[in-house]
């Protein structure tokens, strides 16, 4: 499996066509047009139509086109799906996921839509935001709820308010939650996307936070401003040296595989499956096929 890289995922309010068109031209891995908390209640309907219009009229290049819908099992989410799906986004970001059954029901509904519209199965991806105490303790079931799920996203702001923690710059209060999301994503073969960084002025702080997220095992991070894209994509992009080393290792592995050898020596080091998987991860993050 070689999933599309989602290093930086840029959010923008879905009722703001000019931000959507700006986001479409930035060559970011993913954009997320937000119908949930970024849009005032009395703008929801016009936001839905703005999203549909943007999907149908703008060119996004290689950028993945995602829509964050409102919370599942709400009347708002129903309306979101009705208006947005016919405009064919690449996937949906689902906020405050707590109930694995609601996610698998959504997946089934997407399958029905795909069948009726004669679209290939799994045309729409799903990405689940884990941002409540209930979501956190249901991680195992949520991660396994549907094969359509591509990523778990951690949302620190809602999470800390949901559990009554105090948000600090150091972020120790969310360390457990971040690592839990990474572990469950890894176990279910999903990407793990880290929470946003709210201080738009502090790009040094963002770089450090993204580097720490990478260190924890996240594969990408949310962005909320165009200036945040480059620092995030760089943090999650392997270096040229790492890419070249991973490519050499995979070539050597394929040669050994063809001759039926399991463990072998490569560039002076023993190589076994964990190192092959790590090299595959590096190439996946670099967007390389292998
Ligand atoms: N996506 C696309 N374009 C964006 C953007 C975003 N998230 N944030 C800012 N821009 C654009 C602005 O429209 C402006 O474009 P222009 O030069 O063509 O006028 C340019 O980038 C510079 O923006 P700036 O003036 O620095 O910021 P702002 O004051 O216009 O906006 C925010 C600040 C926080 C309101 C804005 O960044 C934003 O809406 N972020 C996303 C918030 C969101 O979606 N939250 C909910 C999900 S977590
Ligand atoms: Mg939230």
Tab-separated table of C-alpha atoms and ligand atoms in Angstrom:
chain	number	residue	atom	x	y	z
A	1	UNK	CA	0.000	0.000	0.000
A	2	UNK	CA	1.264	3.455	-0.845
A	3	UNK	CA	-1.242	6.040	0.445
A	4	UNK	CA	-1.157	9.565	-0.908
A	5	UNK	CA	0.949	11.759	1.341
A	6	UNK	CA	-1.003	14.124	3.563
A	7	UNK	CA	1.744	16.181	5.157
A	8	UNK	CA	0.042	19.566	5.386
A	9	UNK	CA	-3.760	19.757	5.328
A	10	UNK	CA	-4.928	23.361	4.966
A	11	UNK	CA	-8.270	24.289	6.526
A	12	UNK	CA	-10.378	27.168	5.333
A	13	UNK	CA	-13.940	28.270	6.139
A	14	UNK	CA	-16.204	26.835	3.453
A	15	UNK	CA	-18.180	30.067	3.094
A	16	UNK	CA	-15.074	31.940	1.920
A	17	UNK	CA	-14.695	31.363	-1.820
A	18	UNK	CA	-11.612	33.551	-2.072
A	19	UNK	CA	-9.757	31.474	0.552
A	20	UNK	CA	-10.808	28.272	-1.201
A	21	UNK	CA	-9.516	29.537	-4.539
A	22	UNK	CA	-6.317	30.659	-2.883
A	23	UNK	CA	-5.924	27.241	-1.209
A	24	UNK	CA	-6.556	25.492	-4.530
A	25	UNK	CA	-3.494	27.155	-6.055
A	26	UNK	CA	-0.996	26.560	-3.237
A	27	UNK	CA	0.105	23.047	-4.199
A	28	UNK	CA	-0.579	21.848	-0.640
A	29	UNK	CA	-1.141	18.094	-0.172
A	30	UNK	CA	-4.767	18.537	0.963
A	31	UNK	CA	-7.261	21.331	1.481
A	32	UNK	CA	-10.152	20.966	3.912
A	33	UNK	CA	-13.163	23.178	3.226
A	34	UNK	CA	-14.755	23.466	6.633
A	35	UNK	CA	-18.519	23.371	7.145
A	36	UNK	CA	-18.257	22.794	10.911
A	37	UNK	CA	-16.789	25.167	13.468
A	38	UNK	CA	-15.268	27.566	10.928
A	39	UNK	CA	-18.740	28.578	9.700
A	40	UNK	CA	-21.389	30.507	11.653
A	41	UNK	CA	-24.741	28.689	12.034
A	42	UNK	CA	-26.606	31.087	9.758
A	43	UNK	CA	-23.961	30.685	7.004
A	44	UNK	CA	-24.073	26.891	6.810
A	45	UNK	CA	-26.333	26.756	3.826
A	46	UNK	CA	-24.504	29.285	1.716
A	47	UNK	CA	-21.230	27.557	2.724
A	48	UNK	CA	-22.495	24.232	1.354
A	49	UNK	CA	-23.275	25.824	-1.969
A	50	UNK	CA	-19.938	27.636	-2.016
A	51	UNK	CA	-18.164	24.287	-1.532
A	52	UNK	CA	-20.155	22.664	-4.319
A	53	UNK	CA	-19.417	25.569	-6.624
A	54	UNK	CA	-15.702	25.519	-5.745
A	55	UNK	CA	-15.457	21.772	-6.374
A	56	UNK	CA	-17.123	22.144	-9.737
A	57	UNK	CA	-15.386	25.280	-10.968
A	58	UNK	CA	-11.843	25.452	-9.536
A	59	UNK	CA	-8.755	23.530	-10.553
A	60	UNK	CA	-6.951	22.144	-7.504
A	61	UNK	CA	-4.049	20.533	-9.381
A	62	UNK	CA	-2.668	17.590	-7.377
A	63	UNK	CA	-4.215	18.881	-4.155
A	64	UNK	CA	-6.686	16.583	-2.433
A	65	UNK	CA	-10.133	18.221	-2.049
A	66	UNK	CA	-11.673	17.417	1.325
A	67	UNK	CA	-14.753	18.766	3.059
A	68	UNK	CA	-15.221	18.806	6.830
A	69	UNK	CA	-18.876	18.081	7.442
A	70	UNK	CA	-20.783	18.753	10.645
A	71	UNK	CA	-21.044	16.178	13.424
A	72	UNK	CA	-22.575	12.869	12.360
A	73	UNK	CA	-26.169	12.152	13.262
A	74	UNK	CA	-27.069	15.836	13.129
A	75	UNK	CA	-29.496	17.445	10.702
A	76	UNK	CA	-26.624	19.675	9.616
A	77	UNK	CA	-24.517	16.683	8.508
A	78	UNK	CA	-27.454	15.324	6.487
A	79	UNK	CA	-27.743	18.586	4.589
A	80	UNK	CA	-23.961	18.719	4.129
A	81	UNK	CA	-23.939	15.299	2.460
A	82	UNK	CA	-26.904	16.074	0.243
A	83	UNK	CA	-25.331	19.229	-1.149
A	84	UNK	CA	-21.657	18.301	-1.217
A	85	UNK	CA	-21.488	14.683	-2.423
A	86	UNK	CA	-22.877	15.360	-5.930
A	87	UNK	CA	-20.014	17.854	-6.398
A	88	UNK	CA	-17.575	14.953	-5.876
A	89	UNK	CA	-15.030	15.884	-3.215
A	90	UNK	CA	-12.112	13.455	-2.789
A	91	UNK	CA	-13.176	12.734	0.761
A	92	UNK	CA	-14.811	13.848	3.976
A	93	UNK	CA	-13.268	14.890	7.275
A	94	UNK	CA	-15.591	13.932	10.134
A	95	UNK	CA	-15.349	15.955	13.372
A	96	UNK	CA	-15.778	14.772	16.975
A	97	UNK	CA	-15.953	11.103	16.036
A	98	UNK	CA	-16.993	9.006	19.037
A	99	UNK	CA	-19.209	6.254	17.671
A	100	UNK	CA	-17.634	3.680	15.324
A	101	UNK	CA	-21.103	2.607	14.159
A	102	UNK	CA	-21.910	6.099	12.942
A	103	UNK	CA	-18.706	6.071	10.894
A	104	UNK	CA	-19.400	2.665	9.364
A	105	UNK	CA	-22.974	3.776	8.589
A	106	UNK	CA	-21.579	6.828	6.796
A	107	UNK	CA	-19.211	4.579	4.860
A	108	UNK	CA	-22.116	2.364	3.774
A	109	UNK	CA	-24.020	5.418	2.696
A	110	UNK	CA	-21.067	6.588	0.614
A	111	UNK	CA	-20.899	3.135	-0.989
A	112	UNK	CA	-24.577	3.420	-1.964
A	113	UNK	CA	-23.984	6.853	-3.433
A	114	UNK	CA	-20.986	5.527	-5.379
A	115	UNK	CA	-22.963	2.605	-6.729
A	116	UNK	CA	-25.904	4.763	-7.796
A	117	UNK	CA	-23.649	7.366	-9.399
A	118	UNK	CA	-21.580	4.617	-11.086
A	119	UNK	CA	-18.434	5.792	-9.358
A	120	UNK	CA	-15.651	3.362	-8.426
A	121	UNK	CA	-15.999	1.861	-4.940
A	122	UNK	CA	-14.070	3.907	-2.338
A	123	UNK	CA	-14.096	7.059	-4.477
A	124	UNK	CA	-14.607	9.029	-1.256
A	125	UNK	CA	-12.045	8.737	1.560
A	126	UNK	CA	-12.898	9.281	5.203
A	127	UNK	CA	-10.684	10.975	7.791
A	128	UNK	CA	-11.822	10.981	11.432
A	129	UNK	CA	-10.987	13.706	13.933
A	130	UNK	CA	-10.484	12.397	17.468
A	131	UNK	CA	-11.067	15.356	19.755
A	132	UNK	CA	-13.142	14.263	22.738
A	133	UNK	CA	-12.588	11.989	25.721
A	134	UNK	CA	-15.189	9.578	24.329
A	135	UNK	CA	-13.479	9.505	20.966
A	136	UNK	CA	-10.140	8.829	22.625
A	137	UNK	CA	-11.363	5.787	24.555
A	138	UNK	CA	-13.085	4.397	21.441
A	139	UNK	CA	-9.956	4.723	19.284
A	140	UNK	CA	-9.569	0.996	18.731
A	141	UNK	CA	-13.128	0.541	17.446
A	142	UNK	CA	-13.077	3.769	15.425
A	143	UNK	CA	-9.810	2.817	13.697
A	144	UNK	CA	-11.319	-0.543	12.690
A	145	UNK	CA	-14.795	0.772	11.806
A	146	UNK	CA	-14.448	0.928	8.019
A	147	UNK	CA	-11.769	0.137	5.406
A	148	UNK	CA	-12.646	3.464	3.817
A	149	UNK	CA	-10.910	5.258	6.698
A	150	UNK	CA	-7.562	6.746	5.600
A	151	UNK	CA	-6.414	8.730	8.622
A	152	UNK	CA	-6.974	9.625	12.239
A	153	UNK	CA	-6.596	13.325	12.998
A	154	UNK	CA	-5.938	14.592	16.517
A	155	UNK	CA	-7.716	17.818	17.526
A	156	UNK	CA	-6.112	19.263	20.638
A	157	UNK	CA	-8.287	22.319	21.241
A	158	UNK	CA	-11.615	20.501	21.474
A	159	UNK	CA	-9.938	17.579	23.245
A	160	UNK	CA	-8.488	19.641	26.080
A	161	UNK	CA	-11.802	21.392	26.660
A	162	UNK	CA	-13.633	18.048	26.547
A	163	UNK	CA	-11.459	16.544	29.291
A	164	UNK	CA	-11.067	19.735	31.335
A	165	UNK	CA	-7.310	20.063	30.758
A	166	UNK	CA	-5.473	23.360	30.515
A	167	UNK	CA	-3.832	24.060	27.177
A	168	UNK	CA	-0.198	25.069	27.502
A	169	UNK	CA	2.510	25.957	25.022
A	170	UNK	CA	4.598	22.934	26.000
A	171	UNK	CA	1.635	20.641	25.357
A	172	UNK	CA	2.375	17.986	28.000
A	173	UNK	CA	-1.380	17.798	28.648
A	174	UNK	CA	-1.919	16.272	25.172
A	175	UNK	CA	1.141	14.010	24.965
A	176	UNK	CA	-0.772	10.882	25.952
A	177	UNK	CA	-3.557	11.647	23.475
A	178	UNK	CA	-1.158	12.348	20.614
A	179	UNK	CA	0.710	9.105	21.179
A	180	UNK	CA	-2.529	7.144	21.553
A	181	UNK	CA	-3.748	8.436	18.178
A	182	UNK	CA	-0.407	7.518	16.552
A	183	UNK	CA	-0.402	4.001	18.035
A	184	UNK	CA	-3.981	3.255	16.967
A	185	UNK	CA	-3.393	4.679	13.501
A	186	UNK	CA	-0.274	2.555	13.078
A	187	UNK	CA	-2.065	-0.572	14.299
A	188	UNK	CA	-4.843	-0.069	11.760
A	189	UNK	CA	-2.508	0.995	8.927
A	190	UNK	CA	-3.865	4.550	8.859
A	191	UNK	CA	-2.128	7.898	8.595
A	192	UNK	CA	-1.887	9.987	11.781
A	193	UNK	CA	-2.372	13.738	11.384
A	194	UNK	CA	-1.456	16.089	14.212
A	195	UNK	CA	-3.485	18.978	15.591
A	196	UNK	CA	-3.202	22.557	14.331
A	197	UNK	CA	-0.832	25.228	15.666
A	198	UNK	CA	-2.864	28.316	16.515
A	199	UNK	CA	-0.182	31.041	16.670
A	200	UNK	CA	-0.070	32.284	13.069
A	201	UNK	CA	2.882	34.599	13.717
A	202	UNK	CA	5.166	32.050	15.342
A	203	UNK	CA	6.649	30.008	12.481
A	204	UNK	CA	9.636	28.920	14.614
A	205	UNK	CA	7.227	27.505	17.195
A	206	UNK	CA	5.324	25.770	14.390
A	207	UNK	CA	8.530	24.212	13.039
A	208	UNK	CA	9.415	22.868	16.476
A	209	UNK	CA	5.878	21.551	17.047
A	210	UNK	CA	5.800	19.838	13.636
A	211	UNK	CA	9.241	18.308	14.228
A	212	UNK	CA	8.006	16.965	17.571
A	213	UNK	CA	4.866	15.560	15.919
A	214	UNK	CA	7.061	13.827	13.337
A	215	UNK	CA	9.195	12.452	16.179
A	216	UNK	CA	6.059	11.024	17.839
A	217	UNK	CA	5.133	9.202	14.624
A	218	UNK	CA	2.607	11.529	12.983
A	219	UNK	CA	2.678	11.576	9.172
A	220	UNK	CA	1.219	15.068	8.764
A	221	UNK	CA	-0.264	18.090	10.499
A	222	UNK	CA	-3.190	20.456	10.076
A	223	UNK	CA	-2.530	23.983	8.784
A	224	UNK	CA	-4.762	27.050	9.098
A	225	UNK	CA	-2.823	29.656	7.119
A	226	UNK	CA	-0.864	29.527	3.831
A	227	UNK	CA	2.323	30.534	5.688
A	228	UNK	CA	2.123	27.319	7.711
A	229	UNK	CA	2.267	25.007	4.688
A	230	UNK	CA	5.989	25.105	3.884
A	231	UNK	CA	7.210	24.585	7.477
A	232	UNK	CA	4.825	21.638	7.887
A	233	UNK	CA	5.501	19.983	4.529
A	234	UNK	CA	9.242	20.317	5.158
A	235	UNK	CA	8.978	18.777	8.632
A	236	UNK	CA	7.223	15.686	7.262
A	237	UNK	CA	9.247	15.413	4.061
A	238	UNK	CA	12.206	13.053	4.297
A	239	UNK	CA	15.573	14.554	3.320
A	240	UNK	CA	17.168	13.721	-0.062
A	241	UNK	CA	19.681	11.503	1.762
A	242	UNK	CA	16.906	9.602	3.552
A	243	UNK	CA	15.033	9.103	0.259
A	244	UNK	CA	18.140	7.904	-1.600
A	245	UNK	CA	19.052	5.473	1.210
A	246	UNK	CA	15.492	4.105	1.313
A	247	UNK	CA	15.460	3.602	-2.463
A	248	UNK	CA	18.775	1.690	-2.358
A	249	UNK	CA	17.448	-0.482	0.454
A	250	UNK	CA	14.212	-1.323	-1.374
A	251	UNK	CA	16.129	-2.217	-4.559
A	252	UNK	CA	18.437	-4.514	-2.562
A	253	UNK	CA	15.427	-6.034	-0.784
A	254	UNK	CA	13.630	-6.802	-4.042
A	255	UNK	CA	16.764	-8.523	-5.398
A	256	UNK	CA	17.104	-10.655	-2.248
A	257	UNK	CA	13.397	-11.439	-2.246
A	258	UNK	CA	13.658	-12.737	-5.804
A	259	UNK	CA	16.354	-15.141	-4.664
A	260	UNK	CA	14.402	-16.193	-1.550
A	261	UNK	CA	16.658	-14.627	1.130
A	262	UNK	CA	15.058	-13.228	4.345
A	263	UNK	CA	17.605	-11.304	6.384
A	264	UNK	CA	20.629	-9.816	4.634
A	265	UNK	CA	23.484	-7.320	4.983
A	266	UNK	CA	23.232	-3.964	3.201
A	267	UNK	CA	25.762	-1.130	3.362
A	268	UNK	CA	27.378	-2.753	6.407
A	269	UNK	CA	24.157	-3.245	8.413
A	270	UNK	CA	21.796	-6.128	8.999
A	271	UNK	CA	18.448	-5.606	7.276
A	272	UNK	CA	15.173	-7.217	8.257
A	273	UNK	CA	11.496	-6.442	7.815
A	274	UNK	CA	11.156	-3.494	10.268
A	275	UNK	CA	13.858	-1.667	8.325
A	276	UNK	CA	12.144	-2.449	5.024
A	277	UNK	CA	8.874	-1.088	6.404
A	278	UNK	CA	10.656	2.037	7.654
A	279	UNK	CA	12.144	2.563	4.168
A	280	UNK	CA	8.683	2.102	2.620
A	281	UNK	CA	7.340	4.721	5.058
A	282	UNK	CA	10.059	7.158	4.005
A	283	UNK	CA	9.178	6.687	0.323
A	284	UNK	CA	5.450	6.984	1.019
A	285	UNK	CA	6.054	10.263	2.847
A	286	UNK	CA	8.119	11.458	-0.105
A	287	UNK	CA	5.232	10.566	-2.423
A	288	UNK	CA	7.368	7.962	-4.269
A	289	UNK	CA	5.985	4.782	-5.677
A	290	UNK	CA	7.784	1.614	-4.736
B	1	LIG	N1	-6.751	29.169	3.394
B	1	LIG	C1	-6.600	29.871	2.243
B	1	LIG	N2	-6.229	31.169	2.196
B	1	LIG	C2	-6.009	31.772	3.372
B	1	LIG	C3	-6.150	31.106	4.602
B	1	LIG	C4	-6.548	29.751	4.588
B	1	LIG	N3	-6.704	29.050	5.723
B	1	LIG	N4	-5.850	31.963	5.598
B	1	LIG	C5	-5.532	33.134	5.014
B	1	LIG	N5	-5.620	33.023	3.671
B	1	LIG	C6	-5.345	34.066	2.667
B	1	LIG	C7	-6.104	35.345	2.953
B	1	LIG	O1	-7.381	35.286	2.349
B	1	LIG	C8	-5.212	36.387	2.324
B	1	LIG	O2	-5.401	36.328	0.932
B	1	LIG	P1	-5.199	37.667	0.018
B	1	LIG	O3	-3.793	38.104	0.251
B	1	LIG	O4	-5.461	37.185	-1.356
B	1	LIG	O5	-6.201	38.637	0.540
B	1	LIG	C9	-3.823	35.834	2.612
B	1	LIG	O6	-3.970	34.427	2.773
B	1	LIG	C10	-3.183	36.413	3.852
B	1	LIG	O7	-4.052	36.217	4.937
B	1	LIG	P2	-3.929	37.021	6.310
B	1	LIG	O8	-4.339	38.448	6.101
B	1	LIG	O9	-2.571	36.807	6.872
B	1	LIG	O10	-4.940	36.258	7.239
B	1	LIG	P3	-6.486	36.625	7.482
B	1	LIG	O11	-6.533	37.655	8.575
B	1	LIG	O12	-7.161	36.930	6.193
B	1	LIG	O13	-7.052	35.259	8.051
B	1	LIG	C11	-7.586	33.544	9.571
B	1	LIG	C12	-6.677	34.742	9.307
B	1	LIG	C13	-7.137	32.839	10.860
B	1	LIG	C14	-9.033	33.997	9.721
B	1	LIG	C15	-7.446	32.587	8.378
B	1	LIG	O14	-6.104	32.220	8.287
B	1	LIG	C16	-8.334	31.376	8.387
B	1	LIG	O15	-9.502	31.475	8.050
B	1	LIG	N6	-7.819	30.167	8.728
B	1	LIG	C17	-8.550	28.952	8.714
B	1	LIG	C18	-9.420	28.865	9.935
B	1	LIG	C19	-10.284	27.618	9.953
B	1	LIG	O16	-10.614	27.051	8.930
B	1	LIG	N7	-10.638	27.199	11.179
B	1	LIG	C20	-11.505	26.091	11.387
B	1	LIG	C21	-10.836	24.778	11.277
B	1	LIG	S1	-9.610	24.482	12.466
B	2	LIG	MG1	-12.766	20.664	16.534
